[in-house]
Tab-separated table of C-alpha atoms in Angstrom:
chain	number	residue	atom	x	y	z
M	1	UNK	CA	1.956	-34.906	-25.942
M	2	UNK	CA	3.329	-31.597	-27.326
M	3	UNK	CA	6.453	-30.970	-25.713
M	4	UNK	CA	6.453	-27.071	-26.791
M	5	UNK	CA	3.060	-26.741	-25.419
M	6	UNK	CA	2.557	-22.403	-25.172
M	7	UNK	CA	0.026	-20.377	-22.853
M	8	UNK	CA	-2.018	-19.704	-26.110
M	9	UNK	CA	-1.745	-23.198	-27.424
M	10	UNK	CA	-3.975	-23.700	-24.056
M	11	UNK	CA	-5.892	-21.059	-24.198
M	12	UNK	CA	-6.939	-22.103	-27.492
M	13	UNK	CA	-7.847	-25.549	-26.776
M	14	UNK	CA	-9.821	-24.428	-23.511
M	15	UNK	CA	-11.491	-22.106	-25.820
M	16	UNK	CA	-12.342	-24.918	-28.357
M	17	UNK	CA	-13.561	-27.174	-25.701
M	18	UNK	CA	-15.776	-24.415	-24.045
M	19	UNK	CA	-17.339	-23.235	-26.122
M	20	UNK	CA	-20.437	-22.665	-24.592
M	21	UNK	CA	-18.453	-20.544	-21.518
M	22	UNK	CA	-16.699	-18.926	-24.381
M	23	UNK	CA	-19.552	-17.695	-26.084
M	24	UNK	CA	-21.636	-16.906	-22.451
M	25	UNK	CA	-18.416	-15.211	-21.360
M	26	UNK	CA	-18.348	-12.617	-24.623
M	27	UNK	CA	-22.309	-12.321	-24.180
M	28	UNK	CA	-21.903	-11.268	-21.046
M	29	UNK	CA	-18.880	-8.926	-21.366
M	30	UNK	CA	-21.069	-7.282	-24.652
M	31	UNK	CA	-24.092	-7.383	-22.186
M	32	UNK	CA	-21.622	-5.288	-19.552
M	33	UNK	CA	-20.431	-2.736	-22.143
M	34	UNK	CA	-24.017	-2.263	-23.721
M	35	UNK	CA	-25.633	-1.781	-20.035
M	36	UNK	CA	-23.146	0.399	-18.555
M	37	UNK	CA	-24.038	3.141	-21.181
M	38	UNK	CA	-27.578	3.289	-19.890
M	39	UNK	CA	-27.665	4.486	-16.335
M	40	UNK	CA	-25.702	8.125	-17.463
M	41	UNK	CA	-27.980	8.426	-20.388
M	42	UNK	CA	-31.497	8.199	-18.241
M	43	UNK	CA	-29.595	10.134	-15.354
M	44	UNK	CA	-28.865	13.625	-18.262
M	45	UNK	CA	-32.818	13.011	-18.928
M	46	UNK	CA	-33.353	13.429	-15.188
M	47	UNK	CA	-30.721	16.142	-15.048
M	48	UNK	CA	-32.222	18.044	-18.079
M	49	UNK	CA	-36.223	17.724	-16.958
M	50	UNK	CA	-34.829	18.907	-13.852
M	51	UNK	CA	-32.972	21.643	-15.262
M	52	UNK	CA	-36.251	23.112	-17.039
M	53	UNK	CA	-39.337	22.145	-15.355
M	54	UNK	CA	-38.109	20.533	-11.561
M	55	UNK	CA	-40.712	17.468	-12.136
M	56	UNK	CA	-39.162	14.073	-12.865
M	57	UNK	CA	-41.861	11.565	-13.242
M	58	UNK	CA	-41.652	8.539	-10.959
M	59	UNK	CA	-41.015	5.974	-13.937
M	60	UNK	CA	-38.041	7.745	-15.002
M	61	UNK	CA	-36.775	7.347	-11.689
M	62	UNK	CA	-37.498	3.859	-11.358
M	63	UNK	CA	-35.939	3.409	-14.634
M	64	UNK	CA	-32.768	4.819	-13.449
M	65	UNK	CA	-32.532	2.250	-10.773
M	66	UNK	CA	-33.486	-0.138	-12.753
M	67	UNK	CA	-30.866	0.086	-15.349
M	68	UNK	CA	-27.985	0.388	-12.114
M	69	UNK	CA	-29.540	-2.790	-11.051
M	70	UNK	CA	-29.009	-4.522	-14.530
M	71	UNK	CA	-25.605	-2.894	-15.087
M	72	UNK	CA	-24.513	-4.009	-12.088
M	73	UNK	CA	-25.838	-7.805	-12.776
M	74	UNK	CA	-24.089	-7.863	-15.981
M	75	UNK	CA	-20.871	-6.595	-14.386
M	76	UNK	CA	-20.990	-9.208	-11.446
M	77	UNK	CA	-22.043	-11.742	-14.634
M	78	UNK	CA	-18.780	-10.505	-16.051
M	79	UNK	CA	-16.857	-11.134	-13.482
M	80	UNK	CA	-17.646	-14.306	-12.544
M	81	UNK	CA	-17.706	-15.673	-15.998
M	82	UNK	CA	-14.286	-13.912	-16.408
M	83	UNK	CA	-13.039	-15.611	-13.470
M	84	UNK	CA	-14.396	-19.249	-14.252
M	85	UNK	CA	-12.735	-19.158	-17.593
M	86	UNK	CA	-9.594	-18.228	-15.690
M	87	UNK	CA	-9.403	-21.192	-13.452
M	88	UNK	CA	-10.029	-23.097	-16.771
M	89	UNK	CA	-6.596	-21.855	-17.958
M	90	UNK	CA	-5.210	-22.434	-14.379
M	91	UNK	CA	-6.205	-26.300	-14.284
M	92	UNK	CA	-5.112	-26.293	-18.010
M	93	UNK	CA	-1.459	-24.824	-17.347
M	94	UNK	CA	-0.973	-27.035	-14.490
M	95	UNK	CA	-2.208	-29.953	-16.334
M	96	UNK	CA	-0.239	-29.310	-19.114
M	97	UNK	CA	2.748	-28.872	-17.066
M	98	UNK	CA	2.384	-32.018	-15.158
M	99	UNK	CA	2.300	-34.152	-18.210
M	100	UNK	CA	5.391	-32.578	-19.083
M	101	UNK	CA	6.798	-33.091	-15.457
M	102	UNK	CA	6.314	-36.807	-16.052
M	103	UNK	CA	8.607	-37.011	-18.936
M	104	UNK	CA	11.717	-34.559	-17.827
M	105	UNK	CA	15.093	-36.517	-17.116
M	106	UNK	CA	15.855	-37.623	-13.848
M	107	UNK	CA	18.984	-34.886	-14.206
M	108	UNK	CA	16.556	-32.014	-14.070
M	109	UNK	CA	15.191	-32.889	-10.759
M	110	UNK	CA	18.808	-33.166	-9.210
M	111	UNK	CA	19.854	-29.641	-10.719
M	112	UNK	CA	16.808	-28.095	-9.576
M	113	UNK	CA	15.857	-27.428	-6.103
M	114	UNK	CA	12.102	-28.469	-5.293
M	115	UNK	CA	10.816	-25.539	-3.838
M	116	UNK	CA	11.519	-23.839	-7.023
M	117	UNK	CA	9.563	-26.543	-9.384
M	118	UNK	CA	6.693	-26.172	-6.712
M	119	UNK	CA	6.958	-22.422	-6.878
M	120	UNK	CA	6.763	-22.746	-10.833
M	121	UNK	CA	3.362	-25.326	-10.252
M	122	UNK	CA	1.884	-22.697	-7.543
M	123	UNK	CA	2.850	-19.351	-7.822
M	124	UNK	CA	3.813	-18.869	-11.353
M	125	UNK	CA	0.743	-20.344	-12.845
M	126	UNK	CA	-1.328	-18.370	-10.499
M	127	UNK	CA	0.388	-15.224	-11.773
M	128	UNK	CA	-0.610	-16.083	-14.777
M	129	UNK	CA	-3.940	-16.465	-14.012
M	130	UNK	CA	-4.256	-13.053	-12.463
M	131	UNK	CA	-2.524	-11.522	-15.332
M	132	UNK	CA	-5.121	-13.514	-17.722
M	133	UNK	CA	-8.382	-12.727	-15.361
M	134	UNK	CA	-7.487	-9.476	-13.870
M	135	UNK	CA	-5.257	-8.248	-17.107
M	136	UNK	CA	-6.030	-9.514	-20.107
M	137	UNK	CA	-9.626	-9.527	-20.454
M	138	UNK	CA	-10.878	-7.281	-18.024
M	139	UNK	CA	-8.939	-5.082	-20.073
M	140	UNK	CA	-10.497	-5.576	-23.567
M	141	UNK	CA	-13.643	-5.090	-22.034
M	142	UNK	CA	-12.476	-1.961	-19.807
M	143	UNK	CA	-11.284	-0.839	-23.228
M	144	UNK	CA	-14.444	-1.610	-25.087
M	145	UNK	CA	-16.149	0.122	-22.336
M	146	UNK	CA	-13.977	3.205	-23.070
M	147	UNK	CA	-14.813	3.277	-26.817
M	148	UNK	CA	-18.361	3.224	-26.249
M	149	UNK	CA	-18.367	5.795	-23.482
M	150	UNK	CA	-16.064	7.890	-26.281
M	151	UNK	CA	-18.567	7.237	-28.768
M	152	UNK	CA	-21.932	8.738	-26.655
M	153	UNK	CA	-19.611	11.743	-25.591
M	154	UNK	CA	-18.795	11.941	-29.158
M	155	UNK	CA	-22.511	11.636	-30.482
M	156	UNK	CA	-23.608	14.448	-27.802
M	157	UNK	CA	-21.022	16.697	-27.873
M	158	UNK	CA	-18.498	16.992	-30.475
M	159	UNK	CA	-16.249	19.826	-28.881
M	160	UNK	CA	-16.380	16.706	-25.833
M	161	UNK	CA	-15.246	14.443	-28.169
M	162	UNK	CA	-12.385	15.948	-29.846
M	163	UNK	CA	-10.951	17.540	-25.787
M	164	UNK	CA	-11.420	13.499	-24.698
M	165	UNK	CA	-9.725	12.316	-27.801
M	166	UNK	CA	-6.412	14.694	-27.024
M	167	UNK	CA	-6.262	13.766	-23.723
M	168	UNK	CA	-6.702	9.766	-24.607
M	169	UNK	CA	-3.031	9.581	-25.602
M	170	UNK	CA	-1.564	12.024	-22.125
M	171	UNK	CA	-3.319	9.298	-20.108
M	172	UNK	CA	-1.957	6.344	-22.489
M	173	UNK	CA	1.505	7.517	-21.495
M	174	UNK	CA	0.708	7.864	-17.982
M	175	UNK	CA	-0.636	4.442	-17.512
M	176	UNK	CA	2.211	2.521	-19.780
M	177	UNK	CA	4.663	4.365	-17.308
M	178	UNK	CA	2.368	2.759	-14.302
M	179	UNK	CA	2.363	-1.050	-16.075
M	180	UNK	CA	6.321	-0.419	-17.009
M	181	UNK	CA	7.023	0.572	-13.236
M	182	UNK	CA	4.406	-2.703	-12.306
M	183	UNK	CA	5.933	-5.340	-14.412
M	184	UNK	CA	9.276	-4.820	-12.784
M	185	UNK	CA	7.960	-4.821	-9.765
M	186	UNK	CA	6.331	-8.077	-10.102
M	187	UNK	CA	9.000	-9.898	-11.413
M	188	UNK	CA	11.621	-8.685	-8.969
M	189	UNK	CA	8.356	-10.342	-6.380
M	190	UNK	CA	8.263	-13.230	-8.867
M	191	UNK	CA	12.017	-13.743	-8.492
M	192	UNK	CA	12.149	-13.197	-4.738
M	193	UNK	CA	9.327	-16.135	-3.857
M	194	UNK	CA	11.016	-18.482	-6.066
């Protein structure tokens, strides 16, 4: 056993030993990125037939819907697959630290109080499966999501482009302030439950 086992050394072997979840999971979240550029095109070819002749024919409506309905399955897809790989890690961290449990002196147990090696076992490893599931990747794809988006404003209107590209880093500040303000949050909640 690998006594200096880390949270990527993990991730890494759950990735090697998945690796049909692994590629599904990045499938899916490409499948979620490339679909959720759809709907808002078809809807400024509604908007614009609207705009000059007040007809939109029924399959362009039906289109519409159609592509919400197949965003929305790739985001649920997405999710789920997101959240599966997650309780991969979990049962992976907890694993890993229950082989190491099995070897730690007898000293360790009597300097430590239990409730705090259960609260490492329960509530740490679950905070770091929310910051993996709900952080991590939902983030690269929220971010790939963002670059795409950027790159259809960017394609349609330039003068767009350039305005959303000087606000990008405004709203970059603002939201390392939030996770800054977050962070010590949760680990004054971290150290409070333990």
């Amino acid at each position: 056993m690998n006594n200096k086992s880390t949270l990527k050394s993990v991730v890494l072997r759950i990735i090697s030993s998945s690796k049909g979840i692994t590629i599904l999971t990045v499938f899916i979240i490409a499948g979620a990125v490339i679909t959720a550029l759809f709907p808002p095109l078809v809807l400024e070819r509604i908007v614009n037939l609207l705009t000059s002749s007040g007809h939109v024919p029924l399959n362009l409506a039906l289109t519409y819907f159609g592509t919400l309905a197949v965003s929305g399955l790739f985001e649920s897809g997405q999710n789920i697959m997101i959240t599966k790989f997650g309780q991969k890690v979990t049962h992976g961290l907890r694993s890993e630290m229950c082989a190491k449990l099995q070897h730690l002196p007898a000293a360790y147990f009597t300097r430590n109080e239990p409730g705090k090696i259960t609260s490492r076992f329960v509530n740490d490893v679950d905070a770091v499966d929310s910051m993996f599931t709900n952080g991590i990747i939902s983030m690269f794809a929220d971010a790939l999501k963002v670059l795409s988006i950027l790159a259809v404003i960017f394609y349609k209107s330039k003068g767009l482009g350039l305005m959303m590209i000087l606000i990008t880093p405004l709203i970059f500040a603002m939201t390392r302030l939030f996770q800054k303000r977050i962070l010590k949050a949760q680990l004054a909640n971290r150290i409070a439950i333990s």
